[in-house]
Amino acid sequence: MTRIESKFAQLRAEGKKAFVSYIMAGDPDIETSLAVMKGLPGAGVDVIELGLPFTDPMADGPTIQLAGQRALEAGMTLQKTLQMVRDFRTGDNETPIVLMGYYNPIYSRGVDTFLAEAKEAGIDGLIIVDLPPEEDEELCLPAQKAGLNFIRLATPTTDDKRLPKVMQNTSGFVYYVSITGITGAAEARAADVAPEVARLKKATDLPIIVGFGVRTPESARDIAAVADGTVVGTAIVARIAEKKPVPEILAFVRSLSDGAHSA
């Protein structure tokens, strides 16, 4: 059982919803990014999504694109991202970490080398947004063989014909993208999300976590109420971009996690 699977089993047993937070590795620099990351579990975060900076982040809105740009300009690399995970793991061996990004840096590193390093560093799962199910042999199946969860995105345009293909090798949880478009583009609405979550639950026993467009404690609560949990990324990354002090960023994260956990 991976840390992700253990965490969701624990939450289910406690009757709680999950709160997942996203930050970009190395934004605005490694020291600040690591300080935020280390504070996330104490701020109520159940699963950390760690963005892997990439030069062409096509699924991301301006806020996260700029975060990746800042990280790259500060010298962030795949190797330094994995070292950041190792540094986090010296004080926390329980919080699940999902690496979220694009295939190119992994392909460049070499899939087998990357998977061995990611597992050793303490990564638990991958969300690779530009690898469709038709490419499962590239990374998804080797990742699962290496003991990492491969988490798939489902969207409002994933119809019933496509859904079984999307679900077939997914593990850990399913990430439902609540809006059509890029991250941070619009606000998620629970009334729209609820029927979609119900539809996904007919296709899988995995937890359904909803992200994109969740920005406030109230929306975190409302979305978590109709799903198994929620993800917040852009709203947190925006505060990092504003150079807010780390304690202030973590206080905001705490308000979001309190919202999600009150659902």
XYZ file of C-alpha atoms in Angstrom:
263
model
C 0.000 0.000 0.000
C 1.424 3.386 -0.979
C 1.360 6.420 1.307
C -1.453 7.792 -0.885
C -3.590 4.687 -0.446
C -2.869 4.613 3.288
C -3.833 8.278 3.672
C -7.165 7.832 1.906
C -7.916 4.691 3.929
C -7.223 6.675 7.106
C -9.427 9.600 6.012
C -12.233 7.216 5.066
C -12.024 5.537 8.477
C -12.224 8.964 10.145
C -15.106 10.095 7.924
C -13.033 13.025 6.658
C -12.546 14.592 3.248
C -9.076 15.103 1.802
C -7.361 18.425 1.350
C -4.655 18.436 -1.326
C -2.427 21.457 -1.930
C -0.238 22.277 -4.917
C 2.972 24.286 -4.932
C 5.635 24.682 -7.612
C 9.009 23.216 -6.656
C 11.623 25.945 -6.397
C 9.239 28.918 -6.527
C 10.462 31.569 -5.928
C 13.627 29.788 -4.727
C 14.451 26.414 -3.218
C 14.777 27.670 0.372
C 11.355 29.398 0.436
C 9.689 26.581 -1.472
C 11.031 23.951 0.925
C 9.973 26.027 3.947
C 6.409 26.204 2.594
C 6.431 22.498 1.743
C 7.619 21.518 5.219
C 4.820 23.600 6.758
C 1.982 22.153 4.671
C 1.223 19.046 6.790
C 1.015 21.194 9.923
C -1.424 23.444 8.052
C -3.772 20.501 7.520
C -2.639 19.283 4.103
C -3.292 15.559 3.553
C -1.504 15.172 0.202
C 1.111 17.472 -1.354
C 1.152 18.000 -5.106
C 4.578 19.233 -6.084
C 4.839 20.917 -9.458
C 7.820 20.045 -11.649
C 8.863 23.230 -13.496
C 8.712 22.977 -17.294
C 9.228 25.450 -20.110
C 5.923 24.751 -21.902
C 3.184 24.114 -19.294
C 0.194 23.984 -21.651
C -2.454 23.018 -19.078
C -1.560 25.761 -16.635
C -2.887 29.276 -16.339
C -0.731 32.392 -15.989
C -0.217 32.116 -12.215
C 1.285 28.624 -12.349
C 3.106 29.301 -15.630
C 4.849 32.248 -13.981
C 5.651 30.116 -10.916
C 7.375 27.597 -13.171
C 9.239 30.393 -14.908
C 10.440 31.824 -11.577
C 11.583 28.375 -10.473
C 13.470 27.715 -13.715
C 15.105 31.136 -13.558
C 16.197 30.347 -9.998
C 17.928 27.222 -11.342
C 15.349 24.538 -10.480
C 15.771 21.194 -12.225
C 14.297 17.713 -11.985
C 17.288 16.612 -9.907
C 16.902 19.549 -7.508
C 13.164 18.845 -7.245
C 13.903 15.282 -6.151
C 16.494 16.592 -3.675
C 13.812 18.905 -2.271
C 11.650 15.820 -1.680
C 14.551 14.063 0.064
C 15.051 17.111 2.302
C 11.332 17.120 3.141
C 11.439 13.406 3.939
C 14.125 13.894 6.614
C 11.360 15.302 8.834
C 8.211 13.720 7.401
C 7.972 10.133 6.217
C 4.174 9.988 6.149
C 2.660 12.796 4.042
C 2.054 11.567 0.481
C 3.789 13.521 -2.291
C 2.520 13.541 -5.876
C 4.833 14.950 -8.540
C 2.761 16.856 -11.098
C 4.040 18.002 -14.443
C 4.880 17.087 -18.018
C 6.604 14.120 -19.619
C 9.523 15.839 -21.346
C 11.854 16.247 -18.318
C 11.176 12.622 -17.322
C 11.781 11.355 -20.853
C 15.011 13.352 -21.001
C 16.194 11.827 -17.741
C 15.225 8.307 -18.848
C 12.118 6.606 -17.475
C 13.881 3.815 -15.566
C 16.436 6.179 -14.030
C 13.749 8.697 -13.099
C 11.466 6.106 -11.484
C 14.285 4.645 -9.399
C 15.313 8.131 -8.243
C 11.733 9.264 -7.570
C 10.968 6.192 -5.490
C 14.214 6.550 -3.531
C 13.582 10.272 -2.944
C 10.112 9.625 -1.486
C 7.689 10.405 -4.319
C 4.455 8.406 -4.017
C 2.569 9.211 -7.207
C 2.679 10.977 -10.551
C 0.284 13.223 -12.446
C 1.666 13.704 -15.949
C -0.852 15.840 -17.774
C 0.353 15.318 -21.347
C 0.447 11.502 -21.378
C -2.919 10.052 -22.502
C -3.982 6.465 -21.650
C -2.884 5.346 -25.110
C 0.707 6.004 -23.953
C 0.469 3.932 -20.732
C 3.452 1.776 -21.664
C 5.664 4.902 -21.721
C 5.415 5.727 -18.030
C 2.159 4.699 -16.350
C 2.763 0.934 -16.309
C 6.481 1.189 -15.425
C 5.590 3.639 -12.620
C 3.038 1.274 -11.126
C 5.535 -1.579 -11.379
C 8.023 0.612 -9.470
C 5.444 1.117 -6.683
C 4.242 4.607 -7.612
C 0.601 5.534 -8.129
C -0.253 6.971 -11.544
C -3.078 9.455 -11.128
C -5.195 10.377 -14.117
C -7.143 13.529 -14.862
C -10.815 13.325 -15.841
C -12.522 16.430 -17.216
C -16.016 17.695 -18.098
C -15.282 16.554 -21.678
C -14.422 12.971 -20.649
C -17.586 11.285 -21.935
C -18.913 7.855 -20.974
C -17.262 6.253 -23.985
C -13.840 7.640 -23.050
C -14.116 7.180 -19.281
C -13.235 3.442 -19.046
C -10.030 4.089 -20.998
C -9.080 6.920 -18.649
C -9.730 4.761 -15.582
C -8.123 1.514 -16.699
C -4.629 1.928 -15.206
C -5.315 4.781 -12.781
C -4.411 4.303 -9.110
C -4.249 6.303 -5.881
C -7.081 8.691 -6.713
C -8.764 10.310 -9.685
C -8.243 14.041 -10.189
C -11.422 15.567 -11.600
C -10.791 18.864 -13.368
C -13.901 20.851 -12.493
C -13.750 23.339 -15.360
C -12.886 23.238 -19.027
C -9.657 25.124 -19.658
C -6.476 26.050 -17.832
C -5.758 26.231 -14.104
C -7.103 29.286 -12.300
C -9.401 30.261 -15.184
C -12.794 30.090 -13.478
C -14.435 29.177 -10.194
C -15.587 25.616 -9.526
C -19.252 25.233 -8.613
C -20.432 22.356 -6.434
C -23.758 22.132 -8.287
C -21.895 21.419 -11.525
C -19.370 19.085 -9.925
C -21.758 16.823 -7.964
C -23.330 14.971 -10.929
C -19.912 14.523 -12.533
C -18.464 12.995 -9.360
C -21.455 10.637 -9.198
C -20.787 9.616 -12.811
C -17.110 8.936 -12.093
C -17.960 6.901 -9.011
C -19.921 4.489 -11.209
C -16.702 3.847 -13.129
C -14.204 3.498 -10.253
C -13.835 2.731 -6.548
C -10.953 5.216 -6.275
C -11.394 8.493 -4.362
C -12.466 11.415 -6.562
C -10.579 14.624 -5.765
C -11.712 17.845 -7.435
C -9.404 20.662 -8.474
C -9.123 23.751 -10.709
C -11.106 26.812 -9.647
C -11.133 26.267 -5.861
C -9.877 29.460 -4.219
C -11.547 30.054 -0.856
C -12.275 28.114 2.341
C -15.974 28.241 1.389
C -15.434 26.764 -2.059
C -13.061 24.141 -0.593
C -15.836 23.117 1.801
C -18.543 23.097 -0.891
C -16.483 21.087 -3.376
C -15.237 18.622 -0.738
C -18.861 18.103 0.325
C -19.735 16.593 -3.079
C -16.443 14.717 -3.645
C -13.823 12.829 -1.606
C -11.739 15.967 -1.293
C -10.440 19.013 -3.080
C -7.219 20.492 -4.467
C -6.111 24.118 -4.238
C -3.145 25.333 -6.263
C -3.434 28.697 -7.998
C -4.692 30.578 -4.911
C -1.694 29.352 -2.865
C 0.816 29.952 -5.657
C -0.556 33.501 -6.060
C 0.345 34.268 -2.437
C 3.834 32.885 -2.962
C 4.125 35.177 -6.016
C 3.121 38.135 -3.846
C 6.104 37.311 -1.590
C 3.912 36.866 1.454
C 5.816 35.596 4.507
C 5.816 31.804 4.838
C 3.705 31.862 8.061
C 1.079 33.965 6.250
C 0.993 31.536 3.312
C 0.582 28.614 5.687
C -2.183 30.409 7.616
C -4.075 30.760 4.331
C -3.508 27.058 3.605
C -4.861 26.267 7.080
C -8.043 28.220 6.323
C -8.509 26.169 3.138
C -7.863 22.849 4.849
C -10.280 23.780 7.642
C -12.884 24.474 4.947
C -12.327 21.147 3.198
C -12.265 19.188 6.454
C -15.520 20.779 7.634
C -17.402 19.258 4.677
